[in-house]
Amino acid sequence: MIKAVELTDGIFRISANIGSRDLFEGIWPIPNGVSLNSYIVRGDKTALIDMVKDWEGAVDEITVQLKSLQIQLEDIDFLVLNHMEPDHTGWLAELRRRNPAIRILCSKKAVPLVKAFYGIEDNVQAVGTGDTLDLGGRKLVFVDTPNIHWPETMMTFEPEAGVLFSCDAFGAFGKVGEAVFDDQLSTSQHQFFERETLRYYANIVSAFSPFVERGIKKLENENIRIIAPSHGIIWRENPKKIIGDYLKLASYMNGPAEQEVTLVWSSMYGNTEALLDSVIKGVEAENIPVTVHRVPQEHASFVLASAWKSSGLIIGTPTYEYKMFPPMYAILDILDRSHVYNRKAMRFGSYGWSGGAQKQYDEFSKSLKWDCIGTVEYQGAPTEVARAAGFQMARELAVAVKNWK
Ligand code: FEO
């Protein structure tokens, strides 16, 4: 069982770890699980900030932790909902049934969602930037931070201890063990959460990167000493680190990202695959690292994380029934939805009787504002000329990545 953890006098994390059985948001694999964090803030009155859904015993987990703090559900005076996504609100109807007097505070845009998801209209109060909640000896301040990552999202700040309850922002995938705070993690645990922060950001936040930058700007005058997100670890030694990491990830939308190339490829009978080696060698000739993903064998979640941090992209895909090979179409669709904009890119691939993949690649690359170096496309198996062209084009791409500062 997880224990309640005190952040500072009267502020506690209560949390549940979810395993790897389900997909996050019904789409993203979580091979290392994910934590759902809620927070208790105690003044004369008690507030619960964000919640859980009844997912793999999460409700039982946090109920036991509340009891360890001598808090029954009926003792909670206020429920602050920073965000309406059901991983943080799924248990709302049952909580309200068990504690009908609880007052719900959320952003103006969240009010109709509380009704739509849970049929609750009573005792729901809209709050916005600058509004405060007096708990008696302690106050909470609200800040609208729309689209990090839904339109209704906000954050809650406790100014005395400088605790920012940021909900999804500054979060990560991955279960949290006994090391809860950034200063308790080993180097390898930090590396683990850096990887899970990247994949979490690329999968669920990246499309909203301009809002991340705006939200962080809004918070710059607050004296933030602790960042307490609703997924992942708590930052108390160096909260600036995770803010800086999020700003860096947000900047990748406009490029440059990191000086590396993500190569994602599909092949039906090996004729597109046959160019792979030449293309990889072309990138490596410029000493630029290249990460290779094959689809549909690899899940889009991992391809997207890799693509988000790469300044260069190489798409290897054949034509299939006059169009792009469907698994690669699905990948480009995800890259488009996630706004993997402004990359140096190239394509290679084979066709049989007719082309068609290139037309769809051109449409995506236009929508994604990619700077396309070119395409090496051939009928059937690649000739030596095609292999040489693949090497040369990949090398040009690597040079463009290297020179993009
Ligand atoms: Fe963790 Fe957008 O919910």
Short mmCIF file of C-alpha atoms and ligand atoms in Angstrom, two decimals:
data_model
loop_
_atom_site.label_atom_id
_atom_site.label_comp_id
_atom_site.label_asym_id
_atom_site.label_seq_id
_atom_site.Cartn_x
_atom_site.Cartn_y
_atom_site.Cartn_z
CA MET A 1 0.00 0.00 0.00
CA ILE A 2 1.11 3.54 -0.75
CA LYS A 3 1.33 5.92 2.20
CA ALA A 4 0.12 9.51 2.42
CA VAL A 5 3.12 11.81 2.06
CA GLU A 6 3.47 15.23 3.71
CA LEU A 7 4.76 17.92 1.33
CA THR A 8 4.83 20.61 3.97
CA ASP A 9 2.88 21.35 7.12
CA GLY A 10 -0.78 20.46 6.45
CA ILE A 11 -0.36 19.55 2.76
CA PHE A 12 -0.34 15.87 1.81
CA ARG A 13 -0.16 13.75 -1.33
CA ILE A 14 -2.50 10.77 -1.53
CA SER A 15 -1.86 8.60 -4.54
CA ALA A 16 -2.52 5.37 -6.43
CA ASN A 17 -0.34 3.55 -8.93
CA ILE A 18 -2.03 2.10 -12.00
CA GLY A 19 -0.40 -0.90 -13.69
CA SER A 20 0.26 -1.67 -17.34
CA ARG A 21 -2.93 -3.60 -18.16
CA ASP A 22 -4.89 -0.69 -19.68
CA LEU A 23 -4.12 1.96 -22.24
CA PHE A 24 -3.97 5.55 -20.98
CA GLU A 25 -6.82 7.54 -22.55
CA GLY A 26 -7.72 4.25 -24.25
CA ILE A 27 -4.82 4.70 -26.70
CA TRP A 28 -1.37 5.06 -25.08
CA PRO A 29 0.46 2.03 -23.63
CA ILE A 30 1.78 2.46 -20.08
CA PRO A 31 4.29 -0.39 -19.75
CA ASN A 32 5.63 1.25 -16.60
CA GLY A 33 2.21 2.24 -15.25
CA VAL A 34 1.18 5.71 -14.14
CA SER A 35 0.46 7.38 -10.81
CA LEU A 36 -2.70 9.32 -9.98
CA ASN A 37 -1.94 11.97 -7.36
CA SER A 38 -4.47 13.91 -5.31
CA TYR A 39 -3.67 16.42 -2.60
CA ILE A 40 -5.12 17.35 0.76
CA VAL A 41 -4.72 20.92 2.01
CA ARG A 42 -5.69 21.53 5.62
CA GLY A 43 -6.58 24.82 7.23
CA ASP A 44 -9.52 25.11 9.58
CA LYS A 45 -11.34 23.60 6.61
CA THR A 46 -10.11 20.77 4.39
CA ALA A 47 -9.74 20.80 0.62
CA LEU A 48 -9.12 17.86 -1.69
CA ILE A 49 -7.39 18.84 -4.93
CA ASP A 50 -8.12 16.56 -7.88
CA MET A 51 -9.24 13.00 -7.59
CA VAL A 52 -9.04 9.58 -9.14
CA LYS A 53 -11.30 7.28 -11.10
CA ASP A 54 -12.15 3.82 -9.83
CA TRP A 55 -9.29 2.23 -11.73
CA GLU A 56 -7.36 -0.81 -10.45
CA GLY A 57 -8.33 -0.14 -6.83
CA ALA A 58 -7.35 3.54 -6.88
CA VAL A 59 -10.36 4.62 -4.82
CA ASP A 60 -9.59 2.10 -2.07
CA GLU A 61 -5.95 3.21 -2.11
CA ILE A 62 -6.71 6.87 -1.52
CA THR A 63 -9.51 6.17 0.97
CA VAL A 64 -7.08 4.22 3.16
CA GLN A 65 -4.56 7.08 2.93
CA LEU A 66 -7.25 9.60 3.90
CA LYS A 67 -8.06 7.47 6.94
CA SER A 68 -4.38 7.45 7.90
CA LEU A 69 -4.68 11.25 8.04
CA GLN A 70 -7.83 10.88 10.19
CA ILE A 71 -9.95 12.23 7.33
CA GLN A 72 -13.29 10.65 6.44
CA LEU A 73 -14.87 11.51 3.09
CA GLU A 74 -17.55 13.53 4.93
CA ASP A 75 -14.82 15.69 6.50
CA ILE A 76 -13.76 17.17 3.15
CA ASP A 77 -15.24 20.66 2.78
CA PHE A 78 -14.04 21.54 -0.72
CA LEU A 79 -13.14 19.61 -3.84
CA VAL A 80 -10.99 21.55 -6.29
CA LEU A 81 -11.11 20.17 -9.83
CA ASN A 82 -8.21 21.54 -11.84
CA HIS A 83 -9.18 19.41 -14.83
CA MET A 84 -12.19 17.36 -15.86
CA GLU A 85 -10.59 14.38 -17.60
CA PRO A 86 -12.01 11.27 -15.91
CA ASP A 87 -8.65 9.98 -14.61
CA HIS A 88 -9.00 12.86 -12.10
CA THR A 89 -12.78 13.02 -11.76
CA GLY A 90 -14.15 9.53 -12.47
CA TRP A 91 -15.18 8.96 -8.86
CA LEU A 92 -16.95 12.31 -8.53
CA ALA A 93 -20.56 11.10 -8.53
CA GLU A 94 -19.85 8.57 -5.78
CA LEU A 95 -17.89 11.10 -3.69
CA ARG A 96 -20.80 13.55 -3.94
CA ARG A 97 -23.21 10.77 -2.92
CA ARG A 98 -21.06 10.01 0.14
CA ASN A 99 -20.54 13.69 0.97
CA PRO A 100 -23.52 15.71 -0.36
CA ALA A 101 -22.30 18.91 1.32
CA ILE A 102 -18.93 19.02 -0.44
CA ARG A 103 -18.44 22.22 -2.44
CA ILE A 104 -16.93 21.76 -5.87
CA LEU A 105 -14.69 24.49 -7.27
CA CYS A 106 -13.63 24.43 -10.89
CA SER A 107 -13.09 26.75 -13.85
CA LYS A 108 -16.05 28.34 -15.60
CA LYS A 109 -15.59 26.04 -18.60
CA ALA A 110 -15.57 22.98 -16.33
CA VAL A 111 -19.01 23.71 -14.82
CA PRO A 112 -21.01 22.33 -17.79
CA LEU A 113 -18.66 19.34 -17.94
CA VAL A 114 -19.36 18.50 -14.28
CA LYS A 115 -23.01 18.34 -15.31
CA ALA A 116 -22.40 16.50 -18.59
CA PHE A 117 -20.12 13.81 -17.17
CA TYR A 118 -21.66 13.36 -13.72
CA GLY A 119 -25.08 15.07 -13.70
CA ILE A 120 -24.00 17.38 -10.86
CA GLU A 121 -25.22 20.99 -10.76
CA ASP A 122 -25.59 21.83 -7.06
CA ASN A 123 -22.85 23.33 -5.00
CA VAL A 124 -20.59 23.84 -7.99
CA GLN A 125 -18.74 27.14 -8.06
CA ALA A 126 -16.78 28.61 -10.97
CA VAL A 127 -13.44 30.19 -10.09
CA GLY A 128 -10.88 31.93 -12.27
CA THR A 129 -7.53 33.66 -12.21
CA GLY A 130 -7.04 35.61 -8.98
CA ASP A 131 -9.97 34.06 -7.13
CA THR A 132 -9.08 32.64 -3.74
CA LEU A 133 -10.45 30.07 -1.34
CA ASP A 134 -9.96 30.77 2.35
CA LEU A 135 -9.53 27.53 4.29
CA GLY A 136 -8.97 29.34 7.60
CA GLY A 137 -5.30 30.00 8.25
CA ARG A 138 -4.43 28.99 4.72
CA LYS A 139 -5.61 30.02 1.29
CA LEU A 140 -5.66 28.68 -2.22
CA VAL A 141 -5.34 30.87 -5.33
CA PHE A 142 -6.62 29.79 -8.75
CA VAL A 143 -5.01 30.40 -12.12
CA ASP A 144 -6.70 29.67 -15.45
CA THR A 145 -4.29 27.73 -17.66
CA PRO A 146 -6.50 26.75 -20.59
CA ASN A 147 -5.52 23.92 -22.92
CA ILE A 148 -2.87 22.33 -20.75
CA HIS A 149 -4.33 20.17 -22.01
CA TRP A 150 -8.12 20.65 -22.19
CA PRO A 151 -9.86 24.03 -22.58
CA GLU A 152 -11.12 24.02 -18.98
CA THR A 153 -7.83 23.34 -17.21
CA MET A 154 -6.63 25.51 -14.34
CA MET A 155 -3.99 25.28 -11.63
CA THR A 156 -4.20 25.91 -7.89
CA PHE A 157 -1.47 27.67 -5.88
CA GLU A 158 -0.89 27.73 -2.15
CA PRO A 159 1.15 30.92 -1.70
CA GLU A 160 2.38 30.48 1.87
CA ALA A 161 4.33 27.30 1.18
CA GLY A 162 4.63 28.05 -2.55
CA VAL A 163 2.99 24.80 -3.68
CA LEU A 164 1.67 24.66 -7.23
CA PHE A 165 -0.94 21.96 -7.87
CA SER A 166 -0.52 21.71 -11.62
CA CYS A 167 -2.62 18.62 -12.47
CA ASP A 168 -1.47 17.19 -15.83
CA ALA A 169 1.14 19.89 -16.43
CA PHE A 170 4.67 18.91 -15.36
CA GLY A 171 3.50 15.29 -15.12
CA ALA A 172 4.92 12.00 -16.38
CA PHE A 173 3.95 8.41 -17.01
CA GLY A 174 5.45 5.77 -14.71
CA LYS A 175 4.57 4.44 -11.29
CA VAL A 176 6.02 6.35 -8.35
CA GLY A 177 7.61 4.25 -5.62
CA GLU A 178 8.88 5.25 -2.21
CA ALA A 179 11.03 7.98 -3.74
CA VAL A 180 8.35 10.63 -4.20
CA PHE A 181 10.37 13.87 -4.29
CA ASP A 182 12.95 14.88 -6.88
CA ASP A 183 15.69 14.95 -4.22
CA GLN A 184 14.98 11.31 -3.27
CA LEU A 185 15.51 9.86 -6.76
CA SER A 186 18.68 8.12 -7.92
CA THR A 187 20.26 9.10 -11.24
CA SER A 188 18.66 6.10 -12.98
CA GLN A 189 15.25 6.96 -11.49
CA HIS A 190 15.62 10.51 -12.82
CA GLN A 191 16.52 9.11 -16.24
CA PHE A 192 13.45 6.86 -16.09
CA PHE A 193 11.17 9.83 -15.37
CA GLU A 194 12.87 11.93 -18.06
CA ARG A 195 11.96 9.25 -20.61
CA GLU A 196 8.42 8.95 -19.26
CA THR A 197 8.04 12.75 -19.19
CA LEU A 198 8.98 12.93 -22.88
CA ARG A 199 6.52 10.20 -23.89
CA TYR A 200 3.75 11.67 -21.73
CA TYR A 201 4.38 15.14 -23.17
CA ALA A 202 4.53 13.91 -26.78
CA ASN A 203 1.44 11.72 -26.39
CA ILE A 204 -0.97 14.00 -24.55
CA VAL A 205 0.42 17.55 -24.32
CA SER A 206 2.46 18.30 -27.45
CA ALA A 207 -0.40 19.63 -29.57
CA PHE A 208 -0.94 22.32 -26.92
CA SER A 209 2.68 23.50 -26.73
CA PRO A 210 1.89 27.24 -27.28
CA PHE A 211 -0.49 27.01 -24.29
CA VAL A 212 2.26 25.42 -22.19
CA GLU A 213 4.49 28.41 -22.94
CA ARG A 214 1.66 30.85 -22.14
CA GLY A 215 0.72 29.02 -18.94
CA ILE A 216 4.30 29.04 -17.67
CA LYS A 217 4.58 32.76 -18.46
CA LYS A 218 1.44 33.40 -16.39
CA LEU A 219 3.08 31.73 -13.41
CA GLU A 220 6.45 33.48 -13.63
CA ASN A 221 5.72 36.00 -10.86
CA GLU A 222 4.64 33.36 -8.36
CA ASN A 223 7.19 32.14 -5.86
CA ILE A 224 6.84 28.44 -6.73
CA ARG A 225 8.80 26.30 -4.28
CA ILE A 226 7.09 22.94 -4.84
CA ILE A 227 5.44 21.56 -7.99
CA ALA A 228 2.85 18.90 -7.20
CA PRO A 229 1.46 17.36 -10.41
CA SER A 230 -1.29 14.76 -10.64
CA HIS A 231 0.96 12.23 -12.42
CA GLY A 232 4.56 11.53 -11.46
CA ILE A 233 6.99 12.83 -8.86
CA ILE A 234 6.88 16.01 -6.78
CA TRP A 235 9.51 18.67 -7.39
CA ARG A 236 10.69 20.40 -4.20
CA GLU A 237 14.49 20.62 -4.56
CA ASN A 238 14.54 21.97 -8.08
CA PRO A 239 11.08 22.87 -9.42
CA LYS A 240 12.77 24.99 -12.10
CA LYS A 241 14.10 21.78 -13.67
CA ILE A 242 10.70 20.44 -14.69
CA ILE A 243 9.53 23.91 -15.76
CA GLY A 244 12.64 24.18 -17.95
CA ASP A 245 12.10 20.68 -19.34
CA TYR A 246 8.50 21.53 -20.28
CA LEU A 247 9.58 24.79 -21.92
CA LYS A 248 12.22 22.93 -23.90
CA LEU A 249 9.72 20.29 -25.03
CA ALA A 250 7.22 23.00 -26.00
CA SER A 251 9.89 24.75 -28.09
CA TYR A 252 10.32 21.62 -30.23
CA MET A 253 7.06 22.42 -32.02
CA ASN A 254 8.73 25.25 -33.90
CA GLY A 255 12.09 23.53 -34.11
CA PRO A 256 14.87 22.91 -33.93
CA ALA A 257 14.42 19.95 -31.63
CA GLU A 258 17.44 17.77 -30.83
CA GLN A 259 20.18 17.06 -33.36
CA GLU A 260 19.01 13.59 -34.23
CA VAL A 261 16.87 11.76 -36.76
CA THR A 262 13.86 9.50 -36.27
CA LEU A 263 13.43 6.98 -39.07
CA VAL A 264 10.04 5.27 -39.20
CA TRP A 265 9.46 2.59 -41.79
CA SER A 266 7.02 -0.04 -43.06
CA SER A 267 7.52 -2.69 -45.68
CA MET A 268 5.21 -5.26 -47.29
CA TYR A 269 7.61 -7.68 -49.01
CA GLY A 270 11.00 -6.16 -48.20
CA ASN A 271 11.44 -3.76 -51.14
CA THR A 272 11.07 -0.61 -49.03
CA GLU A 273 13.11 -2.26 -46.27
CA ALA A 274 15.85 -2.89 -48.85
CA LEU A 275 16.75 0.84 -48.84
CA LEU A 276 16.91 1.10 -45.06
CA ASP A 277 20.59 0.28 -44.72
CA SER A 278 21.68 2.92 -47.27
CA VAL A 279 19.55 5.59 -45.64
CA ILE A 280 20.82 4.81 -42.12
CA LYS A 281 24.42 4.90 -43.37
CA GLY A 282 23.75 8.30 -44.97
CA VAL A 283 22.66 9.80 -41.65
CA GLU A 284 25.48 8.14 -39.74
CA ALA A 285 28.03 9.46 -42.20
CA GLU A 286 27.39 12.88 -40.63
CA ASN A 287 27.62 11.50 -37.06
CA ILE A 288 23.98 12.29 -36.37
CA PRO A 289 22.20 9.68 -34.22
CA VAL A 290 19.28 7.90 -35.84
CA THR A 291 16.51 6.03 -33.99
CA VAL A 292 14.71 3.45 -36.11
CA HIS A 293 11.07 2.37 -35.61
CA ARG A 294 9.13 -0.18 -37.64
CA VAL A 295 5.37 0.13 -37.88
CA PRO A 296 2.88 -1.36 -37.29
CA GLN A 297 5.15 -3.52 -35.11
CA GLU A 298 5.87 -0.58 -32.76
CA HIS A 299 3.11 1.44 -31.14
CA ALA A 300 2.63 5.04 -32.28
CA SER A 301 3.22 6.22 -28.70
CA PHE A 302 6.93 5.43 -28.93
CA VAL A 303 7.31 6.69 -32.51
CA LEU A 304 5.67 9.97 -31.51
CA ALA A 305 7.96 10.44 -28.49
CA SER A 306 11.00 9.85 -30.68
CA ALA A 307 9.73 12.12 -33.48
CA TRP A 308 8.89 14.93 -31.03
CA LYS A 309 12.51 15.29 -29.95
CA SER A 310 14.09 14.83 -33.39
CA SER A 311 14.86 17.69 -35.75
CA GLY A 312 14.97 15.23 -38.66
CA LEU A 313 12.40 12.68 -39.81
CA ILE A 314 12.71 9.97 -42.43
CA ILE A 315 9.55 8.22 -43.56
CA GLY A 316 9.98 4.87 -45.35
CA THR A 317 6.70 3.63 -46.74
CA PRO A 318 5.40 1.79 -49.81
CA THR A 319 2.22 2.43 -51.74
CA TYR A 320 -0.71 0.16 -50.93
CA GLU A 321 -3.85 0.09 -53.11
CA TYR A 322 -3.03 3.47 -54.73
CA LYS A 323 -2.44 5.15 -51.36
CA MET A 324 0.06 5.18 -48.53
CA PHE A 325 0.55 1.90 -46.64
CA PRO A 326 -2.21 2.19 -43.99
CA PRO A 327 -0.07 1.73 -40.82
CA MET A 328 2.17 4.59 -41.96
CA TYR A 329 -0.85 6.74 -42.78
CA ALA A 330 -1.98 6.21 -39.18
CA ILE A 331 1.45 7.31 -37.92
CA LEU A 332 1.46 10.48 -40.03
CA ASP A 333 -2.08 11.20 -38.85
CA ILE A 334 -0.91 10.98 -35.21
CA LEU A 335 2.11 13.21 -35.97
CA ASP A 336 -0.29 15.71 -37.55
CA ARG A 337 -2.74 15.67 -34.62
CA SER A 338 0.18 16.03 -32.20
CA HIS A 339 1.63 18.96 -34.18
CA VAL A 340 5.05 17.53 -34.92
CA TYR A 341 5.64 20.64 -37.00
CA ASN A 342 8.72 22.13 -38.57
CA ARG A 343 11.04 19.22 -39.18
CA LYS A 344 13.64 18.44 -41.85
CA ALA A 345 12.19 15.43 -43.65
CA MET A 346 12.59 12.96 -46.51
CA ARG A 347 10.75 9.91 -47.77
CA PHE A 348 11.72 6.67 -49.47
CA GLY A 349 9.67 3.70 -50.63
CA SER A 350 8.70 1.20 -53.26
CA TYR A 351 5.57 0.76 -55.40
CA GLY A 352 4.27 -2.03 -57.66
CA TRP A 353 1.81 -1.15 -60.44
CA SER A 354 1.14 2.40 -59.38
CA GLY A 355 2.33 5.06 -56.95
CA GLY A 356 0.06 6.96 -54.56
CA ALA A 357 1.91 7.10 -51.23
CA GLN A 358 3.78 10.24 -52.27
CA LYS A 359 0.59 12.26 -52.80
CA GLN A 360 -0.53 11.58 -49.25
CA TYR A 361 2.98 12.19 -47.91
CA ASP A 362 2.97 15.59 -49.66
CA GLU A 363 -0.38 16.48 -48.07
CA PHE A 364 0.84 15.58 -44.61
CA SER A 365 4.20 17.27 -44.98
CA LYS A 366 2.47 20.47 -46.10
CA SER A 367 0.09 20.38 -43.13
CA LEU A 368 3.04 19.65 -40.82
CA LYS A 369 5.19 22.46 -42.32
CA TRP A 370 8.05 20.04 -42.96
CA ASP A 371 11.05 21.18 -44.94
CA CYS A 372 11.30 18.22 -47.33
CA ILE A 373 14.74 17.43 -48.70
CA GLY A 374 13.24 15.02 -51.26
CA THR A 375 11.97 11.50 -51.95
CA VAL A 376 13.60 8.36 -53.30
CA GLU A 377 10.78 6.31 -54.81
CA TYR A 378 11.20 3.31 -57.10
CA GLN A 379 9.20 0.57 -58.78
CA GLY A 380 9.81 -2.86 -57.29
CA ALA A 381 13.24 -3.48 -55.82
CA PRO A 382 15.75 -0.62 -55.42
CA THR A 383 18.52 -0.37 -58.00
CA GLU A 384 22.08 0.63 -57.12
CA VAL A 385 21.16 4.11 -58.34
CA ALA A 386 18.25 4.25 -55.87
CA ARG A 387 20.49 3.01 -53.03
CA ALA A 388 23.07 5.69 -53.78
CA ALA A 389 20.33 8.34 -53.95
CA GLY A 390 18.95 7.14 -50.58
CA PHE A 391 22.40 7.42 -49.00
CA GLN A 392 23.01 10.87 -50.46
CA MET A 393 19.59 12.28 -49.55
CA ALA A 394 19.82 10.98 -45.98
CA ARG A 395 23.26 12.54 -45.70
CA GLU A 396 21.86 15.89 -46.90
CA LEU A 397 19.11 15.60 -44.33
CA ALA A 398 21.66 14.96 -41.57
CA VAL A 399 23.64 18.03 -42.67
CA ALA A 400 20.46 20.14 -42.57
CA VAL A 401 19.75 18.85 -39.04
CA LYS A 402 23.32 19.61 -37.98
CA ASN A 403 23.22 23.15 -39.35
CA TRP A 404 19.81 23.99 -37.85
CA LYS A 405 20.54 26.00 -34.72
FE1 FEO B 1 -4.46 13.23 -16.29
FE2 FEO B 1 -5.83 15.08 -18.82
O1 FEO B 1 -5.81 13.88 -17.40
#
